[in-house]
mmCIF file of N, CA and C in Angstrom:
data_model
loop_
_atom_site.group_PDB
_atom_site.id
_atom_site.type_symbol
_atom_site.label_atom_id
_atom_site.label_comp_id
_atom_site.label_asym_id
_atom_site.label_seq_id
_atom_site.Cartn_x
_atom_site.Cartn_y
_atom_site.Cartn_z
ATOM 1 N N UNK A 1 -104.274 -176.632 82.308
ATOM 2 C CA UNK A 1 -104.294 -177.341 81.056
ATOM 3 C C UNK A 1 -103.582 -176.512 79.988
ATOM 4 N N UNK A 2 -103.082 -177.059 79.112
ATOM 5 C CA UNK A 2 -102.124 -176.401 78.054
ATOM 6 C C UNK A 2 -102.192 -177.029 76.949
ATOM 7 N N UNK A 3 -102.546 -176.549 75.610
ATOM 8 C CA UNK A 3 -102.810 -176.553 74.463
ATOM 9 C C UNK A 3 -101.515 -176.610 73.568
ATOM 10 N N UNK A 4 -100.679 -177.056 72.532
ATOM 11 C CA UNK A 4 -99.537 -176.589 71.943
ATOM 12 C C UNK A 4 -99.829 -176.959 70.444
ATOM 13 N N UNK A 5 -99.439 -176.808 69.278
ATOM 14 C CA UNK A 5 -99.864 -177.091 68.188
ATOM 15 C C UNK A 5 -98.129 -176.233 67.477
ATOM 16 N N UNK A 6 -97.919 -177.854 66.940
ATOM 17 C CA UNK A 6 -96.511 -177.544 65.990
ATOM 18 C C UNK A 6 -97.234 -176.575 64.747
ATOM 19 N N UNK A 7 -95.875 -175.625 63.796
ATOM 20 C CA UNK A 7 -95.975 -176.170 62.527
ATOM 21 C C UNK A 7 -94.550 -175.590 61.929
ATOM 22 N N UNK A 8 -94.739 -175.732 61.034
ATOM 23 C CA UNK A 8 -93.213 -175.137 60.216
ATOM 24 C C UNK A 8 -92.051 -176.069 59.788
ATOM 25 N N UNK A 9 -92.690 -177.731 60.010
ATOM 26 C CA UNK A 9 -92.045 -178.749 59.700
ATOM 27 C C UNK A 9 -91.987 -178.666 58.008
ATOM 28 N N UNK A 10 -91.270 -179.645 57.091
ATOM 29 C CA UNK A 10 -91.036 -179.590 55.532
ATOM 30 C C UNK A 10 -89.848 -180.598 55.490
ATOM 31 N N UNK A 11 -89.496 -180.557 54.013
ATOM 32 C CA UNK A 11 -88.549 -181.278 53.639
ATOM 33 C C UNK A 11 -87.499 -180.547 52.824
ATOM 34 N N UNK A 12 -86.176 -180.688 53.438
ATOM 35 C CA UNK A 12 -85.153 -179.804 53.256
ATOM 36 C C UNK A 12 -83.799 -180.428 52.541
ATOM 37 N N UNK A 13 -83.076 -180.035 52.037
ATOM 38 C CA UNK A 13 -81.601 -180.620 51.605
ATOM 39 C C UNK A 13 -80.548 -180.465 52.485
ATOM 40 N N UNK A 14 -79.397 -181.131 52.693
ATOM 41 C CA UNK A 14 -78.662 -181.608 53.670
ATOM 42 C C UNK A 14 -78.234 -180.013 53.851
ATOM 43 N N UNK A 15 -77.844 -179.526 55.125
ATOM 44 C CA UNK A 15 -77.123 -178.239 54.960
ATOM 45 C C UNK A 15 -78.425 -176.661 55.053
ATOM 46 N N UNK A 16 -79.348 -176.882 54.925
ATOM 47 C CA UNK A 16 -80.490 -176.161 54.596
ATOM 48 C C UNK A 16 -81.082 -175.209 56.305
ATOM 49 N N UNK A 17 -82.209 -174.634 56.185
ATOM 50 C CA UNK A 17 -82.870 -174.374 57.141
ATOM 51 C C UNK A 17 -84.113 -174.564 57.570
ATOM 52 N N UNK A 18 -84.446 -174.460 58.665
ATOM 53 C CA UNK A 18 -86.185 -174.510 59.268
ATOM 54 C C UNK A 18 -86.127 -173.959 60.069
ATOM 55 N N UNK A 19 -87.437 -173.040 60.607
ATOM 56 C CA UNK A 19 -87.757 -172.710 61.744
ATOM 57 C C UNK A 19 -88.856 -173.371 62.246
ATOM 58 N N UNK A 20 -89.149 -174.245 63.469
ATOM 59 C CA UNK A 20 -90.823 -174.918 63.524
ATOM 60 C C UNK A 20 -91.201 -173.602 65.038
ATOM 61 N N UNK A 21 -92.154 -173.530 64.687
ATOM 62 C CA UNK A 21 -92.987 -172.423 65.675
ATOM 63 C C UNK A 21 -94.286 -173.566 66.658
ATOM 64 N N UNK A 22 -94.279 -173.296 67.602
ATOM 65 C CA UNK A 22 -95.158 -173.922 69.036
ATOM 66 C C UNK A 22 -96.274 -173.049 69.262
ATOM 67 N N UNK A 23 -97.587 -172.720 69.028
ATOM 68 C CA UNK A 23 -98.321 -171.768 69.552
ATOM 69 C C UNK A 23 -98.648 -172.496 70.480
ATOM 70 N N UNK A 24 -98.696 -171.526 71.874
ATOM 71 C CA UNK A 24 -99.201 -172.650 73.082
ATOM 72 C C UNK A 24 -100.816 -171.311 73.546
ATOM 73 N N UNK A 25 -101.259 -172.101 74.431
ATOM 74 C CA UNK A 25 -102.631 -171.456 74.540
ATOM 75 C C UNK A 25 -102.977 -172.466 75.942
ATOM 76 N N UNK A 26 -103.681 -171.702 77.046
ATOM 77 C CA UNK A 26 -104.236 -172.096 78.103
ATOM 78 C C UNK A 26 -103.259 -171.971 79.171
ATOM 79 N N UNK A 27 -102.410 -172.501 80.331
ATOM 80 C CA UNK A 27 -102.197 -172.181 81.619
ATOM 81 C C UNK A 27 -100.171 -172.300 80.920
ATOM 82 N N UNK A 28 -99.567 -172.388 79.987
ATOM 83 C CA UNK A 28 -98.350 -173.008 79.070
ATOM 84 C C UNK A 28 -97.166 -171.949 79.719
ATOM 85 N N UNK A 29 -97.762 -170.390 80.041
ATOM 86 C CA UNK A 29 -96.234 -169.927 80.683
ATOM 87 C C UNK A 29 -96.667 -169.646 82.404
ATOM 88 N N UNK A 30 -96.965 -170.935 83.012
ATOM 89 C CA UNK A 30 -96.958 -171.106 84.186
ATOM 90 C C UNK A 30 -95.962 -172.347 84.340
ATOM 91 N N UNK A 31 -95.724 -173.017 83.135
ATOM 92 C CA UNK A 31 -94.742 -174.408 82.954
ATOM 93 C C UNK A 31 -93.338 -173.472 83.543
ATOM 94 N N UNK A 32 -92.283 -174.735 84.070
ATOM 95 C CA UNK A 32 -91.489 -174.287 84.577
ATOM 96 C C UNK A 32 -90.395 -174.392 83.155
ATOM 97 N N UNK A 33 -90.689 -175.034 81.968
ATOM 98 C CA UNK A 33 -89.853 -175.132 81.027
ATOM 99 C C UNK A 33 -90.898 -175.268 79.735
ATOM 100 N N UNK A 34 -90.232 -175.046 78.340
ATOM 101 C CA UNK A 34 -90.958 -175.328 77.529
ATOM 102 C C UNK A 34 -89.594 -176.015 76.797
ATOM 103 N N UNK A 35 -89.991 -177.412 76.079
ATOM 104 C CA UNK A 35 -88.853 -178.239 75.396
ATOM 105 C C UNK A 35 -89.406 -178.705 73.958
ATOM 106 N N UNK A 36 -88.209 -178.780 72.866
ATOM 107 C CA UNK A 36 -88.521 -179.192 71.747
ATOM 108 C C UNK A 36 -87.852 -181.042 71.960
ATOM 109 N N UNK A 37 -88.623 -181.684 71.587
ATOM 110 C CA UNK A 37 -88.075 -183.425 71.447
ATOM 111 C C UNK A 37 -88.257 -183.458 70.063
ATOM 112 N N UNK A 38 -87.593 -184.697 69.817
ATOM 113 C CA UNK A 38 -87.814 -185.811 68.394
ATOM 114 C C UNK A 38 -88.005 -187.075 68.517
ATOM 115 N N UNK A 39 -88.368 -187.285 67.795
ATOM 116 C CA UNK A 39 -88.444 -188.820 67.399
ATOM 117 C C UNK A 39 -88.061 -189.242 65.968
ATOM 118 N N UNK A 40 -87.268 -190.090 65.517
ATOM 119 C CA UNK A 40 -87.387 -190.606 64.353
ATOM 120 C C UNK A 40 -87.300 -192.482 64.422
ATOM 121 N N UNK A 41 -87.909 -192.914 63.314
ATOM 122 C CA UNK A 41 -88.373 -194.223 63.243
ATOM 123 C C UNK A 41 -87.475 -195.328 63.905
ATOM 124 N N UNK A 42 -88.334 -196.097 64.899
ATOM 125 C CA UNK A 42 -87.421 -197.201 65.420
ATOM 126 C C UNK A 42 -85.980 -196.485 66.541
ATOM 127 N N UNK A 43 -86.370 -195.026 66.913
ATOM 128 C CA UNK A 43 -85.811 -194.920 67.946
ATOM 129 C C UNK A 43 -86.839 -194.021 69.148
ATOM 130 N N UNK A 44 -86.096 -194.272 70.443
ATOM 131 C CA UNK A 44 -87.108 -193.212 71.377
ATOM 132 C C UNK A 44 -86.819 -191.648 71.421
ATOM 133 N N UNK A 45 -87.967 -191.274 71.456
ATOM 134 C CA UNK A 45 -88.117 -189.830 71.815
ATOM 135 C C UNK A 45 -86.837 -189.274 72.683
ATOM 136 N N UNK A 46 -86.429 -188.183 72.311
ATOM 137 C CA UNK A 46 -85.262 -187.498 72.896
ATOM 138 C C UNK A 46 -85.226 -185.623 72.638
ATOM 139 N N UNK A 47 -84.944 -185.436 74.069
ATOM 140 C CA UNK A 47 -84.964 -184.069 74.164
ATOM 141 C C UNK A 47 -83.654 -183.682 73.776
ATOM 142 N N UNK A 48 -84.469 -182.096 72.210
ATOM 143 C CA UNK A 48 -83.672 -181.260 71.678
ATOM 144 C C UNK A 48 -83.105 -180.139 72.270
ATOM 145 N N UNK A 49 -84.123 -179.384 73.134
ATOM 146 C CA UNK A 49 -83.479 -177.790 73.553
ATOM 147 C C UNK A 49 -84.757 -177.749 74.180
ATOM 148 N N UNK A 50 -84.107 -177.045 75.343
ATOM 149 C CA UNK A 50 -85.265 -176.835 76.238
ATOM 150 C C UNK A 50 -85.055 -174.797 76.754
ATOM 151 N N UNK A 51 -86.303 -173.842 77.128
ATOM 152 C CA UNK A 51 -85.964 -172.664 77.491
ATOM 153 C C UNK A 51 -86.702 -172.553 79.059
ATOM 154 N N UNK A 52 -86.259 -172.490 79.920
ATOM 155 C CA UNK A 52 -87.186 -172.178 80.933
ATOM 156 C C UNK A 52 -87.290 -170.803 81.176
ATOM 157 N N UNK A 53 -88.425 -170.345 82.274
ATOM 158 C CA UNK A 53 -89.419 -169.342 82.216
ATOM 159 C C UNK A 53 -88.612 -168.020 82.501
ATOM 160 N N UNK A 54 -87.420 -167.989 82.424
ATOM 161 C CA UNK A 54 -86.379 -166.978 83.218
ATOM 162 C C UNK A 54 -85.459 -167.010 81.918
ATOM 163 N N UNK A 55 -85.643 -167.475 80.581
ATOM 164 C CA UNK A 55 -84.605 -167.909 79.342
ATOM 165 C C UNK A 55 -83.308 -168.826 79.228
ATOM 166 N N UNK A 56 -83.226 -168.975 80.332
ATOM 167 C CA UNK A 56 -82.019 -170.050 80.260
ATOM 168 C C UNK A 56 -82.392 -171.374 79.369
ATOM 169 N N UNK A 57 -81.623 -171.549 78.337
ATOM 170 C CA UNK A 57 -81.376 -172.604 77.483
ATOM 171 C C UNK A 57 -80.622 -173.757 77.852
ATOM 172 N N UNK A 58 -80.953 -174.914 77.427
ATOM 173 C CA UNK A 58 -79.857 -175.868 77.328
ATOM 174 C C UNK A 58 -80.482 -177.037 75.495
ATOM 175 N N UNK A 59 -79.335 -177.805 75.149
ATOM 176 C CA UNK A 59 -79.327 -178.449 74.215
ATOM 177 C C UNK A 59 -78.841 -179.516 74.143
ATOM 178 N N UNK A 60 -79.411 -180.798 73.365
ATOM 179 C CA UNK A 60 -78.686 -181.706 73.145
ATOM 180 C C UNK A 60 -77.447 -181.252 72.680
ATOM 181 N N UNK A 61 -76.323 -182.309 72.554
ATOM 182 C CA UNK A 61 -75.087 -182.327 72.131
ATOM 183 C C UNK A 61 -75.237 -182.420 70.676
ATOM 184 N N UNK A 62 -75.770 -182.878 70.189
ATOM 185 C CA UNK A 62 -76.058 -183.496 68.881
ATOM 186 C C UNK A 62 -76.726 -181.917 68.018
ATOM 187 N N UNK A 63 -77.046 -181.145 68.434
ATOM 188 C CA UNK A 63 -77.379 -180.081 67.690
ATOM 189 C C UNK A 63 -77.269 -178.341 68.309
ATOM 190 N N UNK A 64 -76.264 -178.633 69.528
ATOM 191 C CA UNK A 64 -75.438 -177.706 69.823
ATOM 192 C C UNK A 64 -74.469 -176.486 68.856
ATOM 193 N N UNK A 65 -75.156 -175.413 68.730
ATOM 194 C CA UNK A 65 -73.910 -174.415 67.743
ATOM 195 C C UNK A 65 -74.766 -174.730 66.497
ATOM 196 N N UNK A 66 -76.191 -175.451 66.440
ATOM 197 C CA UNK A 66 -76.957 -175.365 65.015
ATOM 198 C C UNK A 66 -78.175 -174.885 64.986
ATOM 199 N N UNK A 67 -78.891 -175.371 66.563
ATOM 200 C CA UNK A 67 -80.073 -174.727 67.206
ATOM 201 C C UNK A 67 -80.271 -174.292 67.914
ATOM 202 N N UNK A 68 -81.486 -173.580 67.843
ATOM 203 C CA UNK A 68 -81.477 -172.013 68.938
ATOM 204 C C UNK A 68 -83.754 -172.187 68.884
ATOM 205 N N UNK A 69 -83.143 -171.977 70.485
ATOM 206 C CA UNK A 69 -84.686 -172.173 70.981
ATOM 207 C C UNK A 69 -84.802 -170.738 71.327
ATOM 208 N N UNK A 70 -86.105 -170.174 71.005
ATOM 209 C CA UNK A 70 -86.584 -168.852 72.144
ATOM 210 C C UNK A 70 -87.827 -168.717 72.187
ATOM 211 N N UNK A 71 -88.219 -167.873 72.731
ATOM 212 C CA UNK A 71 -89.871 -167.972 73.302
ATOM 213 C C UNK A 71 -90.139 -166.459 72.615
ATOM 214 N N UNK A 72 -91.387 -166.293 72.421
ATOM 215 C CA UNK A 72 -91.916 -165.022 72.064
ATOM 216 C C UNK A 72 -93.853 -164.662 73.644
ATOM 217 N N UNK A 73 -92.839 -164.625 74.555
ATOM 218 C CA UNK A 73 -94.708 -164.772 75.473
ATOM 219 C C UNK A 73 -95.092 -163.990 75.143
ATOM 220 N N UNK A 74 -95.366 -162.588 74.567
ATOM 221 C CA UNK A 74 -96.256 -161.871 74.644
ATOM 222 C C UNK A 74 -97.333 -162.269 73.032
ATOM 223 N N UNK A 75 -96.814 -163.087 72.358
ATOM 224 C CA UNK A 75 -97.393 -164.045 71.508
ATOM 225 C C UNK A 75 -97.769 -165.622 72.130
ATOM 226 N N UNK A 76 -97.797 -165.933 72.742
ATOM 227 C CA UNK A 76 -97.410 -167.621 73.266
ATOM 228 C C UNK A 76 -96.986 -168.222 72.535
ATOM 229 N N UNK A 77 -95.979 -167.850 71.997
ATOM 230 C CA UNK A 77 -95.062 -169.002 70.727
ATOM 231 C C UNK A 77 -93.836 -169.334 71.604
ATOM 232 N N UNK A 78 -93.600 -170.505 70.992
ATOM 233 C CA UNK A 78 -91.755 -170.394 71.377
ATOM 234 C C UNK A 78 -91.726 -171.685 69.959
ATOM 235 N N UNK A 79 -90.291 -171.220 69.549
ATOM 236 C CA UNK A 79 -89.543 -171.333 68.071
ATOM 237 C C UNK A 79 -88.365 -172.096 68.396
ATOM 238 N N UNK A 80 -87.929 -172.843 67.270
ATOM 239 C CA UNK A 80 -86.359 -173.651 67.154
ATOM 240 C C UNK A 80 -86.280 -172.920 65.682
ATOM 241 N N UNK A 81 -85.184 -172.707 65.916
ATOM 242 C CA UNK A 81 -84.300 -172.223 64.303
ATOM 243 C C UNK A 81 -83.188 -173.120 64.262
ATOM 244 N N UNK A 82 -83.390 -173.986 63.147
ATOM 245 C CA UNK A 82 -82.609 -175.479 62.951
ATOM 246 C C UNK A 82 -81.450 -174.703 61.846
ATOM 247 N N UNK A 83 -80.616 -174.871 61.552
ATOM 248 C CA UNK A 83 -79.221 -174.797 60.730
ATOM 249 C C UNK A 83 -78.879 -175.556 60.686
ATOM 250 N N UNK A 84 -77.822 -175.669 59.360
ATOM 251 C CA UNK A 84 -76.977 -176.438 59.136
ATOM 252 C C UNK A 84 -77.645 -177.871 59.102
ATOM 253 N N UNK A 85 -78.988 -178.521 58.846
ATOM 254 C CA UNK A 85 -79.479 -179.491 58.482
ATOM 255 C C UNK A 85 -78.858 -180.750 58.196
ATOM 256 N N UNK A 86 -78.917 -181.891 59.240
ATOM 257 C CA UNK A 86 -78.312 -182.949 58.504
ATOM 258 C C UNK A 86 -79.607 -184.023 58.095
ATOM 259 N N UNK A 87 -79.199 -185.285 57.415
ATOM 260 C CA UNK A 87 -80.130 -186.352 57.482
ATOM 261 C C UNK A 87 -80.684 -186.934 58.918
ATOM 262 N N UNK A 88 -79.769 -187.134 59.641
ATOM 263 C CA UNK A 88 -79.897 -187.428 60.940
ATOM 264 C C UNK A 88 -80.423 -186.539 61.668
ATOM 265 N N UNK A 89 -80.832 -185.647 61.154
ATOM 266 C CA UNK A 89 -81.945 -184.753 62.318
ATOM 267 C C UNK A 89 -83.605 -185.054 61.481
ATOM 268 N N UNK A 90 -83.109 -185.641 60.662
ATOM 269 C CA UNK A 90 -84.938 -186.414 60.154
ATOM 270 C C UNK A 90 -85.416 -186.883 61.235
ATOM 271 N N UNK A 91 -87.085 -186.760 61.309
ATOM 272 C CA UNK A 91 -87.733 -187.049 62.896
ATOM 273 C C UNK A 91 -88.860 -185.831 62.962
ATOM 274 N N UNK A 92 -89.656 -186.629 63.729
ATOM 275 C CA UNK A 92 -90.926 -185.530 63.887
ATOM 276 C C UNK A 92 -90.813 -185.434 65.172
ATOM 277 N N UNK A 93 -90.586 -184.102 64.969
ATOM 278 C CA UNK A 93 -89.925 -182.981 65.920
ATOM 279 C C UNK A 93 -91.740 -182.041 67.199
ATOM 280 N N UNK A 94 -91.864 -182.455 68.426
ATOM 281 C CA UNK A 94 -92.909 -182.363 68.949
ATOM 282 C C UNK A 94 -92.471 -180.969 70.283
ATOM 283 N N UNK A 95 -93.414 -180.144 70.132
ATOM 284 C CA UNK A 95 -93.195 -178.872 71.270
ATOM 285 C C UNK A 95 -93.743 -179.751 72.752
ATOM 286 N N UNK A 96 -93.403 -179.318 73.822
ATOM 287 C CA UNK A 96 -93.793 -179.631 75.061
ATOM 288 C C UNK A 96 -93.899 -178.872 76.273
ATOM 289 N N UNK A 97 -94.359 -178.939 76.983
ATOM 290 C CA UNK A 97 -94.578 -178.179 78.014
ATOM 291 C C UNK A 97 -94.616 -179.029 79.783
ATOM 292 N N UNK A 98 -93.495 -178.410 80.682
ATOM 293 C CA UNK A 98 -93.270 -179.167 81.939
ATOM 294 C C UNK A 98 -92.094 -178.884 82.122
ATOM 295 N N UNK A 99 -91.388 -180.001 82.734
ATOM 296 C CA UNK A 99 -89.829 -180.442 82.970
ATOM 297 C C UNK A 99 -89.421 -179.598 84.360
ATOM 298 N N UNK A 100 -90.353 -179.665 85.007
ATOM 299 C CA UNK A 100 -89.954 -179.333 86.193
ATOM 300 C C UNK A 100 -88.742 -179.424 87.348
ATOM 301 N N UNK A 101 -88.981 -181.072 87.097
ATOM 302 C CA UNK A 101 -87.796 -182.056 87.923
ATOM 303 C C UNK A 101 -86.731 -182.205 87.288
ATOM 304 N N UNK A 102 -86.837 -182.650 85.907
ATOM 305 C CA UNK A 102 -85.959 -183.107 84.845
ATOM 306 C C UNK A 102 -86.530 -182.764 83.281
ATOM 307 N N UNK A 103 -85.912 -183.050 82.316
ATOM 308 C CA UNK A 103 -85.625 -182.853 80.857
ATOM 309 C C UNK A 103 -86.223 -184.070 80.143
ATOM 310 N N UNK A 104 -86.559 -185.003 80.742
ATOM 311 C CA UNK A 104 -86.756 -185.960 80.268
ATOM 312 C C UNK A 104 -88.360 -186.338 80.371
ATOM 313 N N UNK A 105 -88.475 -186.925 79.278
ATOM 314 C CA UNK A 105 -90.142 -187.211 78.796
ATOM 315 C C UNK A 105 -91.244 -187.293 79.630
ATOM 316 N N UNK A 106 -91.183 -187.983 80.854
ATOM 317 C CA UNK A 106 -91.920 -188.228 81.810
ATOM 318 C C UNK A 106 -92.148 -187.045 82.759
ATOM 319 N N UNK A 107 -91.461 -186.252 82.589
ATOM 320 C CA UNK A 107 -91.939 -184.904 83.184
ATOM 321 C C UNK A 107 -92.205 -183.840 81.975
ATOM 322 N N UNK A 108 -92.863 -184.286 81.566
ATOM 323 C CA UNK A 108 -93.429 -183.296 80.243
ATOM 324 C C UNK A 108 -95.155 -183.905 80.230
ATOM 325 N N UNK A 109 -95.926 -183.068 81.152
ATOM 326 C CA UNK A 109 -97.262 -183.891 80.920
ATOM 327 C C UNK A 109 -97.838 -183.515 79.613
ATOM 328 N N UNK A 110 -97.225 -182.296 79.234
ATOM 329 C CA UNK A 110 -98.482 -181.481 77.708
ATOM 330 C C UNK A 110 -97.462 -181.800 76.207
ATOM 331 N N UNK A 111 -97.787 -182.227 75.593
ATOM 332 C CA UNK A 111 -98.010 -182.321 74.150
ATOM 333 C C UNK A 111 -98.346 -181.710 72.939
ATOM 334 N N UNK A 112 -97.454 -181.312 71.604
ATOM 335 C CA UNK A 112 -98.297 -180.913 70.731
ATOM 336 C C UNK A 112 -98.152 -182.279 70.254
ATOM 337 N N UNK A 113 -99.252 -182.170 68.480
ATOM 338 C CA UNK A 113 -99.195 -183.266 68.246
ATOM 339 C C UNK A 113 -98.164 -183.792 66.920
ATOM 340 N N UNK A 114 -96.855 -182.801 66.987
ATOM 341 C CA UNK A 114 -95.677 -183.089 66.005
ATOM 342 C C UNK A 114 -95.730 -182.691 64.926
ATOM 343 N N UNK A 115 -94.714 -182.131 64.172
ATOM 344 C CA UNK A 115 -94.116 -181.488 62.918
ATOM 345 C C UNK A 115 -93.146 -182.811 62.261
ATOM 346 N N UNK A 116 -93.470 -182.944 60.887
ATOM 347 C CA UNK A 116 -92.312 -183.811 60.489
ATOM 348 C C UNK A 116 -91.103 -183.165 60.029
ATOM 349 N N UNK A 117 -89.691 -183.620 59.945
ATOM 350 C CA UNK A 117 -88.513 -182.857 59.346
ATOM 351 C C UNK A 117 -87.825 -183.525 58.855
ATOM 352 N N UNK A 118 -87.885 -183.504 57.704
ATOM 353 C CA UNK A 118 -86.867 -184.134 56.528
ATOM 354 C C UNK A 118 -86.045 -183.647 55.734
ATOM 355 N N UNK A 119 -84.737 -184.062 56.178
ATOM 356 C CA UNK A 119 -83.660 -183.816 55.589
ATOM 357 C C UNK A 119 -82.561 -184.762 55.079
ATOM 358 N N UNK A 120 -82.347 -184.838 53.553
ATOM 359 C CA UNK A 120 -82.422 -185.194 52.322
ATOM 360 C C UNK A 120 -80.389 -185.091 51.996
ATOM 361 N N UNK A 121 -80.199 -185.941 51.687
ATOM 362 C CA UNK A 121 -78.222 -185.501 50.951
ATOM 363 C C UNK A 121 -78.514 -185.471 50.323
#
């Protein structure tokens, strides 16, 4: 079982920064990946950056060269450092834990329960 709890979400101006931090707690670096998703209104959930247990990264296209995922285990955190802020990355932004098979939602059984991120022209 695995515990995750966002925070470090806010509301930012176009161009700006955030970091959102994941504390995870319970069985979380036995996951074969840990992934940041979003959601924003009236669309589906979609995976941002994912780190698996060995550091290898990957990223959406859409925020490639702006975000940067890393893990801290000897804390159980793992972090996104967002740059370069657009409107279109507005969306409440949720930590996860899984992705064994694939990147995609359905192999993500653990959940936090989301950070909002708003960004403003």
């Amino acid at each position: 079982q695995v515990t995750l709890v966002e925070s470090g979400g806010g509301s930012v101006q176009s161009g700006g920064s955030l970091r959102l931090s994941c504390a995870a707690s319970g069985s979380t670096y036995s996951s074969y990946c840990m992934g940041w998703f979003r959601q924003a209104p009236g669309k589906e959930r979609e995976g941002v950056a994912f780190i698996n247990s060995d550091g290898r990264t990957t990223y959406a296209d859409s925020v490639k060269g702006r975000f940067t995922i890393s893990q801290d285990k000897a804390n159980n955190m793992v972090y996104l450092q967002m740059m370069s802020l657009k409107p279109e990355d507005t969306a409440m932004y949720y930590c996860a834990s899984g992705g064994y098979y694939s990147r995609e939602v359905p192999d993500f059984p653990y959940w936090g329960q989301g950070t909002q991120v708003t960004v403003s022209s």
